[in-house]
PDB file of C-alpha atoms in Angstrom:
ATOM      1  CA  UNK A   1     -37.064  18.080   5.122  1.00 38.00           C
ATOM      2  CA  UNK A   2     -34.427  15.833   6.637  1.00 44.00           C
ATOM      3  CA  UNK A   3     -30.848  16.481   5.683  1.00 50.00           C
ATOM      4  CA  UNK A   4     -29.344  14.048   3.176  1.00 55.00           C
ATOM      5  CA  UNK A   5     -26.404  13.750   5.570  1.00 54.00           C
ATOM      6  CA  UNK A   6     -28.599  12.863   8.538  1.00 60.00           C
ATOM      7  CA  UNK A   7     -27.515   9.195   8.659  1.00 74.00           C
ATOM      8  CA  UNK A   8     -23.792   9.926   8.602  1.00 82.00           C
ATOM      9  CA  UNK A   9     -21.927   9.717  11.935  1.00 87.00           C
ATOM     10  CA  UNK A  10     -19.255  12.259  12.916  1.00 87.00           C
ATOM     11  CA  UNK A  11     -16.111  11.681  10.859  1.00 88.00           C
ATOM     12  CA  UNK A  12     -13.806  12.083  13.875  1.00 88.00           C
ATOM     13  CA  UNK A  13     -15.725   9.280  15.609  1.00 90.00           C
ATOM     14  CA  UNK A  14     -15.225   7.015  12.589  1.00 91.00           C
ATOM     15  CA  UNK A  15     -11.470   7.693  12.596  1.00 90.00           C
ATOM     16  CA  UNK A  16     -11.273   6.894  16.297  1.00 91.00           C
ATOM     17  CA  UNK A  17     -13.297   3.701  15.825  1.00 93.00           C
ATOM     18  CA  UNK A  18     -11.016   2.460  13.025  1.00 91.00           C
ATOM     19  CA  UNK A  19      -7.851   3.352  14.963  1.00 90.00           C
ATOM     20  CA  UNK A  20      -8.995   1.447  18.061  1.00 91.00           C
ATOM     21  CA  UNK A  21     -10.118  -1.534  15.969  1.00 91.00           C
ATOM     22  CA  UNK A  22      -6.682  -1.717  14.326  1.00 89.00           C
ATOM     23  CA  UNK A  23      -4.515  -1.222  17.397  1.00 88.00           C
ATOM     24  CA  UNK A  24      -6.858  -2.952  19.889  1.00 89.00           C
ATOM     25  CA  UNK A  25      -5.901  -0.344  22.487  1.00 89.00           C
ATOM     26  CA  UNK A  26      -7.283   3.113  23.210  1.00 90.00           C
ATOM     27  CA  UNK A  27      -3.826   4.376  24.180  1.00 87.00           C
ATOM     28  CA  UNK A  28      -2.267   3.198  20.914  1.00 85.00           C
ATOM     29  CA  UNK A  29      -5.135   4.710  18.912  1.00 86.00           C
ATOM     30  CA  UNK A  30      -4.651   8.027  20.696  1.00 85.00           C
ATOM     31  CA  UNK A  31      -0.963   7.983  19.831  1.00 81.00           C
ATOM     32  CA  UNK A  32      -1.723   7.230  16.168  1.00 79.00           C
ATOM     33  CA  UNK A  33      -4.305  10.031  15.963  1.00 82.00           C
ATOM     34  CA  UNK A  34      -2.217  12.524  17.994  1.00 80.00           C
ATOM     35  CA  UNK A  35      -5.048  13.168  20.457  1.00 85.00           C
ATOM     36  CA  UNK A  36      -5.624  12.216  24.085  1.00 86.00           C
ATOM     37  CA  UNK A  37      -6.856   8.811  25.170  1.00 87.00           C
ATOM     38  CA  UNK A  38      -9.910  10.403  26.779  1.00 88.00           C
ATOM     39  CA  UNK A  39     -10.751  12.061  23.452  1.00 88.00           C
ATOM     40  CA  UNK A  40     -10.598   8.682  21.707  1.00 89.00           C
ATOM     41  CA  UNK A  41     -12.845   7.131  24.373  1.00 91.00           C
ATOM     42  CA  UNK A  42     -15.311  10.004  24.037  1.00 91.00           C
ATOM     43  CA  UNK A  43     -15.445   9.694  20.230  1.00 91.00           C
ATOM     44  CA  UNK A  44     -15.962   5.918  20.325  1.00 92.00           C
ATOM     45  CA  UNK A  45     -18.687   6.310  22.948  1.00 92.00           C
ATOM     46  CA  UNK A  46     -20.294   9.016  20.768  1.00 92.00           C
ATOM     47  CA  UNK A  47     -20.344   6.597  17.819  1.00 92.00           C
ATOM     48  CA  UNK A  48     -21.773   3.764  19.933  1.00 91.00           C
ATOM     49  CA  UNK A  49     -24.505   6.108  21.205  1.00 91.00           C
ATOM     50  CA  UNK A  50     -25.232   7.261  17.667  1.00 90.00           C
ATOM     51  CA  UNK A  51     -25.583   3.668  16.421  1.00 91.00           C
ATOM     52  CA  UNK A  52     -27.238   2.338  19.550  1.00 91.00           C
ATOM     53  CA  UNK A  53     -24.777  -0.565  19.492  1.00 90.00           C
ATOM     54  CA  UNK A  54     -21.793  -1.749  21.471  1.00 93.00           C
ATOM     55  CA  UNK A  55     -18.784  -1.871  19.130  1.00 93.00           C
ATOM     56  CA  UNK A  56     -16.054  -3.144  21.467  1.00 93.00           C
ATOM     57  CA  UNK A  57     -15.617  -5.621  24.277  1.00 91.00           C
ATOM     58  CA  UNK A  58     -13.151  -4.419  26.879  1.00 88.00           C
ATOM     59  CA  UNK A  59     -10.707  -6.903  28.427  1.00 85.00           C
ATOM     60  CA  UNK A  60      -7.497  -6.902  30.442  1.00 80.00           C
ATOM     61  CA  UNK A  61      -5.201  -6.682  27.404  1.00 80.00           C
ATOM     62  CA  UNK A  62      -7.199  -4.199  25.333  1.00 84.00           C
ATOM     63  CA  UNK A  63     -10.372  -4.394  23.285  1.00 90.00           C
ATOM     64  CA  UNK A  64     -11.905  -6.649  20.638  1.00 92.00           C
ATOM     65  CA  UNK A  65     -14.653  -5.902  18.157  1.00 93.00           C
ATOM     66  CA  UNK A  66     -18.143  -7.192  18.825  1.00 93.00           C
ATOM     67  CA  UNK A  67     -20.006  -8.915  15.990  1.00 93.00           C
ATOM     68  CA  UNK A  68     -21.748  -5.630  14.988  1.00 92.00           C
ATOM     69  CA  UNK A  69     -18.394  -3.899  15.347  1.00 91.00           C
ATOM     70  CA  UNK A  70     -16.798  -6.358  12.915  1.00 93.00           C
ATOM     71  CA  UNK A  71     -19.568  -5.736  10.367  1.00 92.00           C
ATOM     72  CA  UNK A  72     -19.298  -1.981  10.716  1.00 93.00           C
ATOM     73  CA  UNK A  73     -15.495  -2.057  10.459  1.00 92.00           C
ATOM     74  CA  UNK A  74     -15.654  -4.130   7.265  1.00 91.00           C
ATOM     75  CA  UNK A  75     -18.016  -1.552   5.775  1.00 91.00           C
ATOM     76  CA  UNK A  76     -16.277   1.615   6.976  1.00 91.00           C
ATOM     77  CA  UNK A  77     -12.657   0.817   6.058  1.00 89.00           C
ATOM     78  CA  UNK A  78     -13.201   0.389   2.280  1.00 88.00           C
ATOM     79  CA  UNK A  79     -15.241   3.611   2.217  1.00 88.00           C
ATOM     80  CA  UNK A  80     -12.488   5.534   4.002  1.00 86.00           C
ATOM     81  CA  UNK A  81      -9.919   3.991   1.656  1.00 84.00           C
ATOM     82  CA  UNK A  82     -11.878   5.251  -1.377  1.00 84.00           C
ATOM     83  CA  UNK A  83     -12.049   8.725   0.134  1.00 84.00           C
ATOM     84  CA  UNK A  84      -8.318   8.657   0.849  1.00 79.00           C
ATOM     85  CA  UNK A  85      -7.484   7.450  -2.670  1.00 76.00           C
ATOM     86  CA  UNK A  86      -9.603  10.084  -4.416  1.00 77.00           C
ATOM     87  CA  UNK A  87      -8.256  12.804  -2.131  1.00 74.00           C
ATOM     88  CA  UNK A  88      -4.679  11.875  -3.051  1.00 68.00           C
ATOM     89  CA  UNK A  89      -5.467  11.905  -6.748  1.00 67.00           C
ATOM     90  CA  UNK A  90      -7.206  15.291  -6.559  1.00 64.00           C
ATOM     91  CA  UNK A  91      -4.375  16.823  -4.546  1.00 58.00           C
ATOM     92  CA  UNK A  92      -1.971  15.900  -7.312  1.00 54.00           C
ATOM     93  CA  UNK A  93       1.815  16.082  -7.028  1.00 53.00           C
ATOM     94  CA  UNK A  94       1.996  18.917  -4.510  1.00 53.00           C
ATOM     95  CA  UNK A  95       2.265  16.544  -1.556  1.00 55.00           C
ATOM     96  CA  UNK A  96       4.301  13.405  -1.138  1.00 65.00           C
ATOM     97  CA  UNK A  97       2.204  10.273  -1.521  1.00 81.00           C
ATOM     98  CA  UNK A  98       2.415   7.175   0.647  1.00 86.00           C
ATOM     99  CA  UNK A  99       2.382   3.606  -0.644  1.00 91.00           C
ATOM    100  CA  UNK A 100       2.451   0.709   1.810  1.00 92.00           C
ATOM    101  CA  UNK A 101       3.905  -2.702   0.934  1.00 94.00           C
ATOM    102  CA  UNK A 102       4.240  -5.761   3.148  1.00 93.00           C
ATOM    103  CA  UNK A 103       6.796  -8.532   2.792  1.00 91.00           C
ATOM    104  CA  UNK A 104       9.150 -10.791   4.728  1.00 85.00           C
ATOM    105  CA  UNK A 105      11.948  -9.029   6.655  1.00 82.00           C
ATOM    106  CA  UNK A 106      14.586 -10.834   4.550  1.00 79.00           C
ATOM    107  CA  UNK A 107      13.097  -9.552   1.284  1.00 85.00           C
ATOM    108  CA  UNK A 108      13.060  -6.002   2.627  1.00 87.00           C
ATOM    109  CA  UNK A 109      16.621  -6.067   3.954  1.00 82.00           C
ATOM    110  CA  UNK A 110      18.217  -8.066   1.129  1.00 80.00           C
ATOM    111  CA  UNK A 111      16.297  -6.880  -1.944  1.00 87.00           C
ATOM    112  CA  UNK A 112      14.201  -3.735  -1.529  1.00 90.00           C
ATOM    113  CA  UNK A 113      16.510  -1.650   0.658  1.00 89.00           C
ATOM    114  CA  UNK A 114      19.718  -2.377  -1.343  1.00 87.00           C
ATOM    115  CA  UNK A 115      17.859  -1.075  -4.433  1.00 89.00           C
ATOM    116  CA  UNK A 116      16.546   2.075  -2.763  1.00 92.00           C
ATOM    117  CA  UNK A 117      18.449   4.423  -5.065  1.00 91.00           C
ATOM    118  CA  UNK A 118      16.615   3.072  -8.100  1.00 92.00           C
ATOM    119  CA  UNK A 119      13.300   3.450  -6.264  1.00 93.00           C
ATOM    120  CA  UNK A 120      13.942   7.112  -5.531  1.00 92.00           C
ATOM    121  CA  UNK A 121      15.007   7.668  -9.137  1.00 91.00           C
ATOM    122  CA  UNK A 122      11.919   5.993 -10.634  1.00 91.00           C
ATOM    123  CA  UNK A 123       9.317   6.989  -8.034  1.00 90.00           C
ATOM    124  CA  UNK A 124      10.038  10.603  -6.983  1.00 89.00           C
ATOM    125  CA  UNK A 125       7.558  12.096  -4.564  1.00 87.00           C
ATOM    126  CA  UNK A 126       6.459   8.731  -3.160  1.00 90.00           C
ATOM    127  CA  UNK A 127       7.044   7.621   0.419  1.00 90.00           C
ATOM    128  CA  UNK A 128       7.312   3.822   0.403  1.00 92.00           C
ATOM    129  CA  UNK A 129       6.324   2.320   3.736  1.00 91.00           C
ATOM    130  CA  UNK A 130       7.681  -1.229   4.097  1.00 92.00           C
ATOM    131  CA  UNK A 131       5.841  -3.371   6.626  1.00 89.00           C
ATOM    132  CA  UNK A 132       7.852  -6.495   7.453  1.00 86.00           C
ATOM    133  CA  UNK A 133       6.078  -9.528   8.851  1.00 83.00           C
ATOM    134  CA  UNK A 134       5.887 -13.284   8.319  1.00 78.00           C
ATOM    135  CA  UNK A 135       2.088 -13.315   8.583  1.00 81.00           C
ATOM    136  CA  UNK A 136      -0.275 -12.916   5.635  1.00 83.00           C
ATOM    137  CA  UNK A 137      -1.564  -9.363   5.994  1.00 86.00           C
ATOM    138  CA  UNK A 138      -5.214  -8.675   5.117  1.00 87.00           C
ATOM    139  CA  UNK A 139      -4.450  -5.919   2.603  1.00 89.00           C
ATOM    140  CA  UNK A 140      -7.866  -4.176   2.364  1.00 85.00           C
ATOM    141  CA  UNK A 141      -8.566  -4.463   6.075  1.00 81.00           C
ATOM    142  CA  UNK A 142      -5.176  -3.038   7.100  1.00 84.00           C
ATOM    143  CA  UNK A 143      -5.027  -0.505   4.248  1.00 84.00           C
ATOM    144  CA  UNK A 144      -1.867  -1.939   2.707  1.00 89.00           C
ATOM    145  CA  UNK A 145      -1.494  -1.381  -1.034  1.00 92.00           C
ATOM    146  CA  UNK A 146       0.859  -4.165  -2.154  1.00 95.00           C
ATOM    147  CA  UNK A 147       2.421  -7.387  -0.911  1.00 95.00           C
ATOM    148  CA  UNK A 148       5.393  -9.512  -1.925  1.00 94.00           C
ATOM    149  CA  UNK A 149       4.565 -13.149  -1.162  1.00 91.00           C
ATOM    150  CA  UNK A 150       6.165 -16.529  -1.733  1.00 86.00           C
ATOM    151  CA  UNK A 151       4.049 -19.486  -2.724  1.00 83.00           C
ATOM    152  CA  UNK A 152       2.056 -21.028  -5.540  1.00 84.00           C
ATOM    153  CA  UNK A 153       0.425 -17.773  -6.659  1.00 85.00           C
ATOM    154  CA  UNK A 154      -3.102 -18.339  -5.361  1.00 87.00           C
ATOM    155  CA  UNK A 155      -4.409 -16.310  -2.419  1.00 90.00           C
ATOM    156  CA  UNK A 156      -8.112 -15.598  -1.811  1.00 89.00           C
ATOM    157  CA  UNK A 157      -9.169 -12.123  -2.898  1.00 89.00           C
ATOM    158  CA  UNK A 158      -5.782 -11.173  -4.365  1.00 91.00           C
ATOM    159  CA  UNK A 159      -4.420 -10.622  -7.864  1.00 92.00           C
ATOM    160  CA  UNK A 160      -0.899 -12.096  -8.041  1.00 93.00           C
ATOM    161  CA  UNK A 161       1.770 -11.328 -10.649  1.00 93.00           C
ATOM    162  CA  UNK A 162       4.714 -13.731 -10.765  1.00 92.00           C
ATOM    163  CA  UNK A 163       8.055 -11.941 -10.379  1.00 91.00           C
ATOM    164  CA  UNK A 164      10.722 -14.658 -10.243  1.00 85.00           C
ATOM    165  CA  UNK A 165      11.104 -18.312  -9.174  1.00 83.00           C
ATOM    166  CA  UNK A 166      11.732 -19.025  -5.524  1.00 78.00           C
ATOM    167  CA  UNK A 167      14.853 -21.160  -5.900  1.00 83.00           C
ATOM    168  CA  UNK A 168      16.446 -22.811  -2.871  1.00 87.00           C
ATOM    169  CA  UNK A 169      20.226 -23.187  -2.592  1.00 89.00           C
ATOM    170  CA  UNK A 170      22.342 -24.293   0.421  1.00 92.00           C
ATOM    171  CA  UNK A 171      24.944 -21.715   1.484  1.00 93.00           C
ATOM    172  CA  UNK A 172      27.604 -21.340   4.155  1.00 93.00           C
ATOM    173  CA  UNK A 173      30.616 -19.226   5.075  1.00 93.00           C
ATOM    174  CA  UNK A 174      33.747 -19.725   2.957  1.00 91.00           C
ATOM    175  CA  UNK A 175      35.750 -22.611   4.402  1.00 88.00           C
ATOM    176  CA  UNK A 176      32.953 -23.912   6.626  1.00 89.00           C
ATOM    177  CA  UNK A 177      32.874 -27.204   4.676  1.00 82.00           C
ATOM    178  CA  UNK A 178      36.170 -28.620   3.532  1.00 70.00           C
ATOM    179  CA  UNK A 179      36.431 -29.824  -0.045  1.00 56.00           C
ATOM    180  CA  UNK A 180      36.217 -33.509   0.856  1.00 49.00           C
ATOM    181  CA  UNK A 181      32.943 -33.176   2.733  1.00 59.00           C
ATOM    182  CA  UNK A 182      31.503 -30.622   0.318  1.00 51.00           C
ATOM    183  CA  UNK A 183      31.874 -33.096  -2.502  1.00 61.00           C
ATOM    184  CA  UNK A 184      29.456 -35.538  -0.819  1.00 81.00           C
ATOM    185  CA  UNK A 185      26.114 -33.866  -0.181  1.00 86.00           C
ATOM    186  CA  UNK A 186      24.636 -36.588   2.044  1.00 85.00           C
ATOM    187  CA  UNK A 187      27.743 -36.685   4.229  1.00 84.00           C
ATOM    188  CA  UNK A 188      27.796 -32.902   4.451  1.00 87.00           C
ATOM    189  CA  UNK A 189      24.150 -32.772   5.505  1.00 88.00           C
ATOM    190  CA  UNK A 190      24.801 -35.400   8.159  1.00 86.00           C
ATOM    191  CA  UNK A 191      27.953 -33.798   9.590  1.00 85.00           C
ATOM    192  CA  UNK A 192      27.262 -30.083   9.195  1.00 89.00           C
ATOM    193  CA  UNK A 193      25.165 -28.078  11.593  1.00 92.00           C
ATOM    194  CA  UNK A 194      22.045 -27.105   9.696  1.00 94.00           C
ATOM    195  CA  UNK A 195      20.308 -23.757  10.158  1.00 94.00           C
ATOM    196  CA  UNK A 196      16.512 -23.618   9.943  1.00 92.00           C
ATOM    197  CA  UNK A 197      14.323 -20.660   9.042  1.00 88.00           C
ATOM    198  CA  UNK A 198      11.229 -20.930  11.250  1.00 85.00           C
ATOM    199  CA  UNK A 199       9.269 -18.884   8.707  1.00 80.00           C
ATOM    200  CA  UNK A 200       9.536 -21.902   6.378  1.00 81.00           C
ATOM    201  CA  UNK A 201      10.785 -24.851   8.460  1.00 84.00           C
ATOM    202  CA  UNK A 202      10.284 -27.295   5.559  1.00 86.00           C
ATOM    203  CA  UNK A 203      12.944 -25.686   3.340  1.00 87.00           C
ATOM    204  CA  UNK A 204      15.459 -28.498   3.806  1.00 90.00           C
ATOM    205  CA  UNK A 205      12.866 -31.170   3.047  1.00 89.00           C
ATOM    206  CA  UNK A 206      11.773 -29.263  -0.090  1.00 87.00           C
ATOM    207  CA  UNK A 207      15.338 -28.927  -1.359  1.00 88.00           C
ATOM    208  CA  UNK A 208      16.400 -32.524  -0.716  1.00 87.00           C
ATOM    209  CA  UNK A 209      13.241 -33.745  -2.439  1.00 86.00           C
ATOM    210  CA  UNK A 210      14.117 -31.789  -5.583  1.00 84.00           C
ATOM    211  CA  UNK A 211      17.646 -33.267  -5.711  1.00 83.00           C
ATOM    212  CA  UNK A 212      16.538 -36.811  -4.921  1.00 85.00           C
ATOM    213  CA  UNK A 213      17.797 -37.128  -1.351  1.00 87.00           C
ATOM    214  CA  UNK A 214      16.179 -38.011   1.949  1.00 87.00           C
ATOM    215  CA  UNK A 215      15.303 -35.101   4.210  1.00 87.00           C
ATOM    216  CA  UNK A 216      18.060 -34.489   6.795  1.00 87.00           C
ATOM    217  CA  UNK A 217      17.489 -34.742  10.519  1.00 88.00           C
ATOM    218  CA  UNK A 218      16.987 -31.356  12.162  1.00 88.00           C
ATOM    219  CA  UNK A 219      17.192 -32.364  15.822  1.00 87.00           C
ATOM    220  CA  UNK A 220      20.445 -30.452  16.400  1.00 88.00           C
ATOM    221  CA  UNK A 221      19.721 -27.617  13.969  1.00 89.00           C
ATOM    222  CA  UNK A 222      20.018 -23.957  14.859  1.00 92.00           C
ATOM    223  CA  UNK A 223      16.666 -22.217  14.459  1.00 92.00           C
ATOM    224  CA  UNK A 224      15.976 -18.553  13.746  1.00 88.00           C
ATOM    225  CA  UNK A 225      12.737 -16.667  13.265  1.00 81.00           C
ATOM    226  CA  UNK A 226      13.682 -14.709  10.132  1.00 78.00           C
ATOM    227  CA  UNK A 227      15.555 -15.334   6.882  1.00 79.00           C
ATOM    228  CA  UNK A 228      18.047 -12.516   7.374  1.00 80.00           C
ATOM    229  CA  UNK A 229      19.000 -13.983  10.785  1.00 87.00           C
ATOM    230  CA  UNK A 230      19.591 -17.346   9.100  1.00 90.00           C
ATOM    231  CA  UNK A 231      22.013 -15.804   6.603  1.00 89.00           C
ATOM    232  CA  UNK A 232      23.778 -13.781   9.302  1.00 89.00           C
ATOM    233  CA  UNK A 233      24.343 -17.002  11.238  1.00 92.00           C
ATOM    234  CA  UNK A 234      25.700 -18.699   8.131  1.00 93.00           C
ATOM    235  CA  UNK A 235      28.069 -15.792   7.417  1.00 92.00           C
ATOM    236  CA  UNK A 236      29.435 -16.159  10.938  1.00 92.00           C
ATOM    237  CA  UNK A 237      30.299 -19.799  10.305  1.00 92.00           C
ATOM    238  CA  UNK A 238      27.606 -21.257  12.520  1.00 93.00           C
ATOM    239  CA  UNK A 239      26.349 -23.793  10.010  1.00 92.00           C
ATOM    240  CA  UNK A 240      24.864 -24.641   6.638  1.00 94.00           C
ATOM    241  CA  UNK A 241      21.816 -22.543   5.729  1.00 93.00           C
ATOM    242  CA  UNK A 242      19.209 -22.509   2.991  1.00 91.00           C
ATOM    243  CA  UNK A 243      19.315 -19.432   0.793  1.00 89.00           C
ATOM    244  CA  UNK A 244      16.769 -18.236  -1.743  1.00 86.00           C
ATOM    245  CA  UNK A 245      17.778 -16.987  -5.141  1.00 82.00           C
ATOM    246  CA  UNK A 246      17.891 -14.311  -6.400  1.00 80.00           C
ATOM    247  CA  UNK A 247      17.693 -12.731  -2.919  1.00 80.00           C
ATOM    248  CA  UNK A 248      20.905 -14.445  -1.770  1.00 85.00           C
ATOM    249  CA  UNK A 249      22.862 -13.750  -4.974  1.00 82.00           C
ATOM    250  CA  UNK A 250      24.357 -10.540  -3.589  1.00 81.00           C
ATOM    251  CA  UNK A 251      25.985 -12.475  -0.750  1.00 86.00           C
ATOM    252  CA  UNK A 252      27.340 -15.068  -3.179  1.00 87.00           C
ATOM    253  CA  UNK A 253      28.711 -12.427  -5.545  1.00 85.00           C
ATOM    254  CA  UNK A 254      30.362 -10.574  -2.649  1.00 86.00           C
ATOM    255  CA  UNK A 255      31.928 -13.802  -1.357  1.00 89.00           C
ATOM    256  CA  UNK A 256      30.482 -13.539   2.153  1.00 90.00           C
ATOM    257  CA  UNK A 257      28.632 -16.789   1.435  1.00 92.00           C
ATOM    258  CA  UNK A 258      29.418 -19.679  -0.890  1.00 91.00           C
ATOM    259  CA  UNK A 259      27.272 -22.424  -2.426  1.00 89.00           C
ATOM    260  CA  UNK A 260      29.209 -25.585  -1.445  1.00 88.00           C
ATOM    261  CA  UNK A 261      27.192 -27.851  -3.749  1.00 85.00           C
ATOM    262  CA  UNK A 262      27.322 -25.465  -6.702  1.00 79.00           C
ATOM    263  CA  UNK A 263      24.974 -22.731  -7.836  1.00 69.00           C
ATOM    264  CA  UNK A 264      22.489 -25.111  -9.403  1.00 66.00           C
ATOM    265  CA  UNK A 265      19.341 -24.084  -7.598  1.00 61.00           C
ATOM    266  CA  UNK A 266      16.081 -25.930  -7.122  1.00 62.00           C
ATOM    267  CA  UNK A 267      12.953 -23.862  -7.860  1.00 65.00           C
ATOM    268  CA  UNK A 268       9.994 -24.656  -5.610  1.00 66.00           C
ATOM    269  CA  UNK A 269       7.467 -21.824  -5.533  1.00 78.00           C
ATOM    270  CA  UNK A 270       7.833 -18.223  -6.731  1.00 85.00           C
ATOM    271  CA  UNK A 271       7.745 -14.642  -5.514  1.00 89.00           C
ATOM    272  CA  UNK A 272       4.567 -12.747  -6.427  1.00 93.00           C
ATOM    273  CA  UNK A 273       3.483  -9.122  -6.363  1.00 95.00           C
ATOM    274  CA  UNK A 274      -0.045  -9.088  -4.927  1.00 95.00           C
ATOM    275  CA  UNK A 275      -2.850  -6.567  -4.448  1.00 93.00           C
ATOM    276  CA  UNK A 276      -6.598  -6.752  -3.720  1.00 90.00           C
ATOM    277  CA  UNK A 277      -8.521  -8.229  -6.665  1.00 86.00           C
ATOM    278  CA  UNK A 278     -11.181  -5.525  -6.651  1.00 79.00           C
ATOM    279  CA  UNK A 279      -8.615  -2.724  -6.830  1.00 82.00           C
ATOM    280  CA  UNK A 280      -7.308  -1.334 -10.115  1.00 81.00           C
ATOM    281  CA  UNK A 281      -3.762  -0.046  -9.745  1.00 85.00           C
ATOM    282  CA  UNK A 282      -3.280   3.621 -10.543  1.00 86.00           C
ATOM    283  CA  UNK A 283      -1.245   6.641  -9.533  1.00 87.00           C
ATOM    284  CA  UNK A 284       1.603   6.126  -7.063  1.00 91.00           C
ATOM    285  CA  UNK A 285       0.655   2.495  -6.332  1.00 92.00           C
ATOM    286  CA  UNK A 286       0.932   1.704 -10.047  1.00 93.00           C
ATOM    287  CA  UNK A 287       4.345   3.419 -10.191  1.00 93.00           C
ATOM    288  CA  UNK A 288       5.656   1.385  -7.255  1.00 95.00           C
ATOM    289  CA  UNK A 289       4.290  -1.826  -8.789  1.00 94.00           C
ATOM    290  CA  UNK A 290       5.996  -0.978 -12.085  1.00 95.00           C
ATOM    291  CA  UNK A 291       9.279  -0.369 -10.256  1.00 95.00           C
ATOM    292  CA  UNK A 292       9.050  -3.743  -8.473  1.00 94.00           C
ATOM    293  CA  UNK A 293       8.372  -5.531 -11.774  1.00 93.00           C
ATOM    294  CA  UNK A 294      11.328  -3.705 -13.349  1.00 92.00           C
ATOM    295  CA  UNK A 295      13.539  -4.666 -10.417  1.00 89.00           C
ATOM    296  CA  UNK A 296      12.495  -8.309 -10.674  1.00 88.00           C
ATOM    297  CA  UNK A 297      13.216  -8.292 -14.410  1.00 87.00           C
ATOM    298  CA  UNK A 298      16.848  -7.337 -13.645  1.00 80.00           C
ATOM    299  CA  UNK A 299      17.195 -10.599 -11.705  1.00 70.00           C
ATOM    300  CA  UNK A 300      16.146 -12.874 -14.580  1.00 60.00           C
TER     301      UNK A 300
END
């Protein structure tokens, strides 16, 4: 009688396959798995022989999944995630538990990290891994539990809970605009050096539209890749930047930045807590989600 486990490939080969698919390099996969590169190559080759299929295409920069490899990856990752989740729940509180969240670098540096003490108080025993990126991470595929995203609240395959409005507000260093210019918004926008966040290059057009003004010219604007770089430039007196409330409120309260046109903000989109639609929150992920909702409630 054939074993009921006869169609299951070696687990070590599956782990190597997933690691290579994620990192797109055998060397990086070996580093992540704490084994040698030759061991990773052997395990992937063992899996390909077992399946009778080629899973990767090798190229000069690394590897890419073949069409069968893509299908197999999409099937294997959710299964491994379920195993990992149930293992964590069965192990209970004896080991620290990891929760991964992805968000923009500015949100991490200006909102999550400054509130770290409250996280440790409300979520003991949980290691929160913050993955900062401007791209939209595929949460199930990359095994990320939660995401903080800005937008209209609709993303394919995700459940989104609104946290707070994404309100735009121009900011600059104290004294950057004199009182005379600051009292005339159109003149200030024309004469000041504007700072643009390349993550959302339409911020200035969005804000001027909400206050009934024409979008300013950005030909001479300073441009930075991340929101926290934009605010650092503004603090150093390099120009007039667009802040987002409530993220920027700490800078305004501390006086390192001022709102030259007043603190009347202009909501556009909102910040949302997101997770895969098919996943029910529980355990440590639920606790982190509850903490984020609590933290957002303090801002409103």
